[in-house]
């Protein structure tokens, strides 16, 4: 009985590499397409371009571009395709100057039998590899152990994998024969990243991810969560919501207090500045040299002068004027002849007589 992978492969063989309606649509307009599948017309045309003769590593290292590319094969499960996978394929693609990279992906049936269950289905794993920039061709339903017949069928020059022995299928290293034949090229494994590590993270934080998916609409049945765990997760969610509200209130309270403190400091600064202005204005008005003090001083001097004026020549002349006899004032004002007293008249007559007597002599 044919497996699902074999059925899908036959369908693709009949329709070519563009059986996917999305890829069919893109093929008319997009220049960068995903990697082709093995067994398709595109794969066959690629092999028909070249005359395949055995090539050594020394020849592969100087093989110029434009001539037959070196066909390098890398295989694996590629479950939960991650950075470690991508970096291994990058090394394989650049192991020689001119490389055509084929990547073999084992089917679900073979993987479950030889290694265990996978998270992604075989189709998901095939598609993940097709859309990696370093891959030129994806070999579906790849064998667990690479044989000479497999190498010949796909015109493979070298097999790329990390150099650590990979024990399986009753052998300590499934690449032992390839290494012995001189067709193995080593890549470096990326530390601290693997599918097993990713799954371990998920298991370690199981509660967190289950609650995350429950919050996103998955049901307990979808996640295979029992009633007790489901109830526990609901209680934890409520506690987290309450804690979040408390933190929110606390944060807003701190913001409010900070705002009030800021406003208070601003108001205090303004008050201090205003008080300085008021004190300055008060001193300008009421201080020792203030305007009001000067006004008071001036008023006091004026009052003193008004009460006890200082004597002057002008005031004495006024007093002499007012002390004159009323008749003199009247005579001076009316320009009348001066009125003489009898004594003055007698003196004048005596003077006149003496002048005459002297004159006669």
Coordinates of C-alpha atoms in Angstrom, one line a residue:
X1 CA 0.0 0.0 0.0
X2 CA 1.4 3.4 -1.0
X3 CA 2.3 5.9 1.7
X4 CA 1.0 9.5 1.7
X5 CA 4.4 10.7 0.6
X6 CA 4.5 8.3 -2.4
X7 CA 1.0 9.4 -3.4
X8 CA 1.9 13.1 -3.2
X9 CA 5.1 12.4 -5.1
X10 CA 3.2 10.7 -7.9
X11 CA 0.8 13.6 -8.1
X12 CA 3.7 16.1 -8.3
X13 CA 5.4 13.9 -10.9
X14 CA 2.3 14.1 -13.1
X15 CA 1.8 17.9 -12.7
X16 CA 5.4 19.0 -12.5
X17 CA 6.9 21.1 -9.7
X18 CA 4.0 23.7 -9.7
X19 CA 1.1 21.6 -8.5
X20 CA 0.6 24.0 -5.6
X21 CA -1.9 26.6 -6.9
X22 CA -0.2 29.4 -4.9
X23 CA 3.2 28.5 -6.6
X24 CA 1.5 28.2 -10.0
X25 CA 0.2 31.8 -9.6
X26 CA 3.5 33.1 -8.4
X27 CA 5.5 31.3 -11.1
X28 CA 4.2 33.7 -13.8
X29 CA 5.4 36.9 -12.0
X30 CA 8.0 36.0 -9.3
X31 CA 11.6 35.4 -10.3
X32 CA 12.6 33.9 -6.9
X33 CA 10.8 30.5 -6.6
X34 CA 11.1 27.8 -3.9
X35 CA 13.4 24.8 -4.4
X36 CA 12.2 22.1 -6.7
X37 CA 11.2 18.6 -5.7
X38 CA 13.1 15.5 -6.8
X39 CA 11.4 13.4 -9.4
X40 CA 9.8 16.4 -11.2
X41 CA 10.5 17.5 -14.8
X42 CA 12.5 20.4 -13.4
X43 CA 14.7 18.0 -11.5
X44 CA 15.3 15.8 -14.5
X45 CA 16.1 18.8 -16.7
X46 CA 18.8 19.9 -14.2
X47 CA 20.4 16.5 -14.4
X48 CA 20.2 16.3 -18.2
X49 CA 22.2 19.5 -18.5
X50 CA 25.5 18.0 -17.4
X51 CA 27.8 15.1 -18.2
X52 CA 28.3 13.5 -14.7
X53 CA 31.8 12.1 -14.1
X54 CA 33.3 11.3 -10.7
X55 CA 34.9 14.4 -9.1
X56 CA 37.4 14.6 -6.3
X57 CA 37.4 17.1 -3.5
X58 CA 40.5 18.8 -5.0
X59 CA 38.7 19.2 -8.3
X60 CA 35.5 20.4 -6.6
X61 CA 37.5 23.1 -4.7
X62 CA 38.7 24.7 -8.0
X63 CA 35.5 24.0 -10.1
X64 CA 34.7 27.4 -11.7
X65 CA 31.2 28.7 -12.0
X66 CA 29.6 28.1 -15.3
X67 CA 30.8 24.5 -15.4
X68 CA 28.9 21.6 -13.9
X69 CA 28.1 22.4 -10.3
X70 CA 29.2 20.0 -7.5
X71 CA 26.1 18.2 -6.3
X72 CA 26.1 18.1 -2.5
X73 CA 23.5 16.1 -0.5
X74 CA 22.5 16.9 3.1
X75 CA 19.8 14.9 4.9
X76 CA 17.8 15.0 8.2
X77 CA 14.4 15.1 9.9
X78 CA 14.3 19.0 10.0
X79 CA 11.5 19.0 12.6
X80 CA 10.7 22.5 13.9
X81 CA 13.1 24.0 11.3
X82 CA 15.4 26.3 13.2
X83 CA 18.6 28.3 13.0
X84 CA 20.8 25.3 13.6
X85 CA 19.3 23.6 10.5
X86 CA 19.7 26.8 8.4
X87 CA 23.3 27.3 9.4
X88 CA 24.2 23.6 8.6
X89 CA 22.6 24.1 5.1
X90 CA 24.5 27.4 4.6
X91 CA 27.8 25.6 5.2
X92 CA 26.8 22.8 2.8
X93 CA 25.9 25.2 0.1
X94 CA 29.3 27.0 0.4
X95 CA 31.5 24.0 1.0
X96 CA 32.8 24.4 -2.6
X97 CA 32.7 27.4 -4.9
X98 CA 30.0 26.0 -7.2
X99 CA 27.4 23.8 -5.4
X100 CA 24.0 22.5 -6.3
X101 CA 22.5 21.5 -2.9
X102 CA 20.0 18.6 -2.5
X103 CA 18.4 18.1 0.9
X104 CA 16.8 14.8 1.8
X105 CA 13.9 14.8 4.3
X106 CA 12.6 11.6 5.8
X107 CA 8.9 10.8 5.8
X108 CA 6.7 10.6 8.8
X109 CA 6.4 6.9 8.6
X110 CA 10.2 6.3 8.5
X111 CA 10.9 8.9 11.2
X112 CA 8.3 7.6 13.7
X113 CA 9.7 4.2 13.2
X114 CA 13.4 5.0 13.5
X115 CA 13.4 8.0 15.8
X116 CA 10.1 8.9 17.3
X117 CA 7.2 11.3 16.8
X118 CA 7.6 14.6 15.1
X119 CA 5.9 17.9 15.8
X120 CA 5.5 18.9 12.2
X121 CA 4.1 16.7 9.5
X122 CA 6.2 15.6 6.5
X123 CA 4.5 18.1 4.2
X124 CA 5.3 20.9 6.6
X125 CA 8.9 19.8 6.9
X126 CA 9.2 19.5 3.1
X127 CA 7.8 23.0 2.6
X128 CA 10.1 24.5 5.3
X129 CA 13.1 23.2 3.4
X130 CA 11.8 24.4 0.0
X131 CA 11.7 27.9 1.3
X132 CA 15.3 28.0 2.7
X133 CA 17.4 30.2 0.4
X134 CA 20.4 27.7 0.4
X135 CA 18.4 24.7 -1.0
X136 CA 18.1 23.9 -4.7
X137 CA 16.2 20.7 -4.5
X138 CA 14.3 18.7 -1.9
X139 CA 14.4 14.9 -1.9
X140 CA 11.2 13.6 -0.3
X141 CA 10.9 10.4 1.5
X142 CA 14.7 10.2 1.9
X143 CA 16.3 6.9 3.1
X144 CA 17.6 6.6 6.6
X145 CA 21.0 5.3 5.4
X146 CA 22.5 6.7 2.2
X147 CA 23.4 3.9 -0.2
X148 CA 25.6 3.9 -3.4
X149 CA 22.5 3.3 -5.4
X150 CA 20.9 6.4 -4.0
X151 CA 24.0 8.4 -4.8
X152 CA 24.0 7.2 -8.3
X153 CA 20.3 7.9 -8.9
X154 CA 20.5 11.5 -7.8
X155 CA 24.0 12.1 -9.2
X156 CA 25.4 13.1 -5.8
X157 CA 29.1 13.9 -5.5
X158 CA 29.4 14.5 -1.8
X159 CA 27.3 14.1 1.4
X160 CA 27.4 16.9 4.0
X161 CA 26.8 16.4 7.8
X162 CA 28.4 17.2 11.1
X163 CA 31.4 15.0 11.8
X164 CA 30.1 13.4 15.0
X165 CA 29.1 9.7 14.6
X166 CA 25.4 9.2 14.2
X167 CA 24.5 5.8 15.6
X168 CA 21.3 4.2 14.3
X169 CA 19.9 1.1 12.5
X170 CA 22.3 -1.3 14.2
X171 CA 25.4 0.8 13.4
X172 CA 27.6 3.2 15.3
X173 CA 27.7 5.6 12.4
X174 CA 25.3 5.6 9.4
X175 CA 27.8 7.7 7.4
X176 CA 30.7 5.4 8.0
X177 CA 30.7 3.9 4.4
X178 CA 30.4 7.4 2.9
X179 CA 33.4 8.6 4.9
X180 CA 35.3 5.5 3.8
X181 CA 34.6 6.2 0.2
X182 CA 35.9 9.8 0.5
X183 CA 32.5 11.4 -0.3
X184 CA 31.8 13.0 3.1
X185 CA 32.3 16.7 3.8
X186 CA 31.9 17.9 7.4
X187 CA 29.9 20.8 8.6
X188 CA 29.9 22.4 12.1
X189 CA 27.0 21.9 14.5
X190 CA 25.6 25.0 16.1
X191 CA 25.8 24.9 19.9
X192 CA 22.8 25.2 22.2
X193 CA 20.1 24.9 19.5
X194 CA 18.3 21.7 18.4
X195 CA 14.8 20.4 18.0
X196 CA 15.2 18.5 21.2
X197 CA 16.2 21.8 23.0
X198 CA 13.2 23.6 21.7
X199 CA 10.8 20.8 22.8
X200 CA 12.5 20.8 26.2
X201 CA 11.8 24.6 26.5
X202 CA 8.1 23.9 25.7
X203 CA 7.9 21.1 28.3
X204 CA 9.6 23.2 30.9
X205 CA 7.2 26.1 30.4
X206 CA 4.2 23.9 29.8
X207 CA 1.8 25.8 32.0
X208 CA 2.7 29.1 30.4
X209 CA 2.2 28.0 26.9
X210 CA -1.1 26.1 27.7
X211 CA -2.5 29.2 29.4
X212 CA -1.3 31.3 26.4
X213 CA -3.2 29.1 23.9
X214 CA -6.3 28.9 26.1
X215 CA -6.3 32.7 26.2
X216 CA -6.1 32.7 22.4
X217 CA -9.2 30.6 21.9
X218 CA -8.0 27.0 22.0
X219 CA -10.2 24.6 24.1
X220 CA -9.1 22.3 26.8
X221 CA -9.9 19.4 24.4
X222 CA -7.7 20.9 21.7
X223 CA -4.8 21.0 24.1
X224 CA -5.6 17.7 25.8
X225 CA -5.9 19.4 29.2
X226 CA -7.8 17.6 31.9
X227 CA -10.5 19.2 34.0
X228 CA -8.3 19.6 37.1
X229 CA -5.5 21.3 35.2
X230 CA -8.0 23.5 33.3
X231 CA -9.5 24.7 36.6
X232 CA -6.0 25.4 37.9
X233 CA -5.2 27.4 34.9
X234 CA -8.4 29.4 35.2
X235 CA -7.6 30.3 38.8
X236 CA -4.1 31.2 37.8
X237 CA -5.4 33.5 35.1
X238 CA -7.8 35.2 37.6
X239 CA -4.9 35.7 40.0
X240 CA -2.7 37.1 37.3
X241 CA -5.5 39.5 36.2
X242 CA -5.9 40.8 39.8
X243 CA -2.2 41.1 40.2
X244 CA -2.0 43.0 36.9
X245 CA -4.8 45.4 38.1
X246 CA -3.0 46.0 41.4
X247 CA 0.2 46.7 39.5
X248 CA -1.7 49.0 37.2
X249 CA -3.3 50.9 40.1
X250 CA 0.1 51.0 41.9
X251 CA 1.8 52.3 38.7
X252 CA -1.0 55.0 38.2
X253 CA -0.7 56.0 41.9
X254 CA 3.0 56.4 41.5
X255 CA 2.5 58.5 38.4
X256 CA -0.1 60.6 40.2
X257 CA 2.1 61.2 43.2
X258 CA 5.0 62.0 40.9
X259 CA 2.8 64.4 39.0
X260 CA 1.6 66.1 42.2
X261 CA 5.2 66.4 43.4
X262 CA 6.2 67.9 40.1
X263 CA 3.3 70.3 40.2
X264 CA 4.0 71.1 43.9
X265 CA 7.6 71.9 43.1
X266 CA 6.6 74.0 40.2
X267 CA 4.0 75.9 42.3
X268 CA 6.6 76.4 45.1
X269 CA 9.1 77.7 42.6
X270 CA 6.6 80.1 41.2
X271 CA 5.5 81.2 44.7
X272 CA 9.1 81.7 45.8
X273 CA 9.8 83.8 42.7
X274 CA 6.6 85.8 43.2
X275 CA 7.4 86.3 46.9
X276 CA 10.8 87.7 45.9
X277 CA 9.1 90.2 43.6
X278 CA 6.7 91.2 46.4
X279 CA 9.5 91.7 48.9
X280 CA 11.5 93.7 46.4
X281 CA 8.4 95.9 45.6
X282 CA 7.7 96.4 49.4
X283 CA 11.3 97.5 50.0
X284 CA 11.2 99.8 47.0
X285 CA 8.2 101.5 48.5
X286 CA 8.7 101.3 52.3
X287 CA 12.5 100.7 52.7
X288 CA 15.0 103.2 54.1
X289 CA 15.6 104.6 50.6
X290 CA 12.1 103.8 49.3
X291 CA 9.9 106.1 47.4
X292 CA 7.5 106.6 50.3
X293 CA 10.3 107.5 52.7
X294 CA 11.6 110.1 50.2
X295 CA 8.1 111.6 49.9
X296 CA 7.7 111.8 53.7
X297 CA 11.1 113.5 54.0
X298 CA 10.2 116.0 51.3
X299 CA 6.9 116.7 52.9
X300 CA 8.5 117.2 56.3
X301 CA 11.0 119.7 54.9
X302 CA 8.3 121.6 53.1
X303 CA 6.2 121.8 56.3
X304 CA 9.2 123.0 58.3
X305 CA 9.9 125.7 55.8
X306 CA 6.2 126.8 55.8
X307 CA 6.0 127.0 59.6
X308 CA 9.4 128.9 60.2
X309 CA 10.6 130.5 57.0
X310 CA 14.2 131.6 56.8
X311 CA 14.9 135.5 57.0
X312 CA 16.1 137.1 53.8
X313 CA 16.9 140.5 52.3
X314 CA 13.7 140.5 50.4
X315 CA 11.6 139.9 53.5
X316 CA 13.5 142.9 55.4
X317 CA 12.7 145.2 52.5
X318 CA 9.1 144.1 52.7
X319 CA 9.1 144.9 56.4
X320 CA 10.7 148.4 55.8
X321 CA 8.1 149.0 53.2
X322 CA 5.2 148.2 55.5
X323 CA 6.8 150.2 58.4
X324 CA 6.7 153.4 56.3
X325 CA 4.3 156.1 57.3
X326 CA 1.0 155.9 55.6
X327 CA 1.5 159.4 54.3
X328 CA 4.9 158.6 52.9
X329 CA 3.5 155.6 51.1
X330 CA 0.6 157.6 49.8
X331 CA 3.0 160.4 48.7
X332 CA 5.3 158.0 47.0
X333 CA 2.5 156.3 45.2
X334 CA 0.8 159.6 44.1
X335 CA 4.1 161.3 43.2
X336 CA 3.2 164.3 45.5
X337 CA 5.8 166.7 46.8
X338 CA 7.4 165.6 50.0
X339 CA 5.8 167.2 53.0
X340 CA 8.3 168.7 55.3
X341 CA 8.2 169.2 59.0
X342 CA 8.5 172.7 60.7
X343 CA 11.9 171.8 62.2
X344 CA 13.2 170.9 58.8
X345 CA 11.9 174.1 57.3
X346 CA 13.6 176.2 60.0
X347 CA 16.9 174.5 59.4
X348 CA 16.6 175.2 55.7
X349 CA 15.9 178.9 56.3
X350 CA 18.9 179.3 58.5
X351 CA 21.0 177.6 55.9
X352 CA 19.7 179.9 53.3
X353 CA 20.5 183.0 55.4
X354 CA 24.1 181.9 56.0
X355 CA 24.6 181.3 52.3
X356 CA 23.3 184.8 51.4
X357 CA 25.4 186.5 54.0
X358 CA 28.5 184.8 52.8
X359 CA 27.7 185.7 49.4
X360 CA 27.3 189.4 50.2
X361 CA 30.6 189.5 51.9

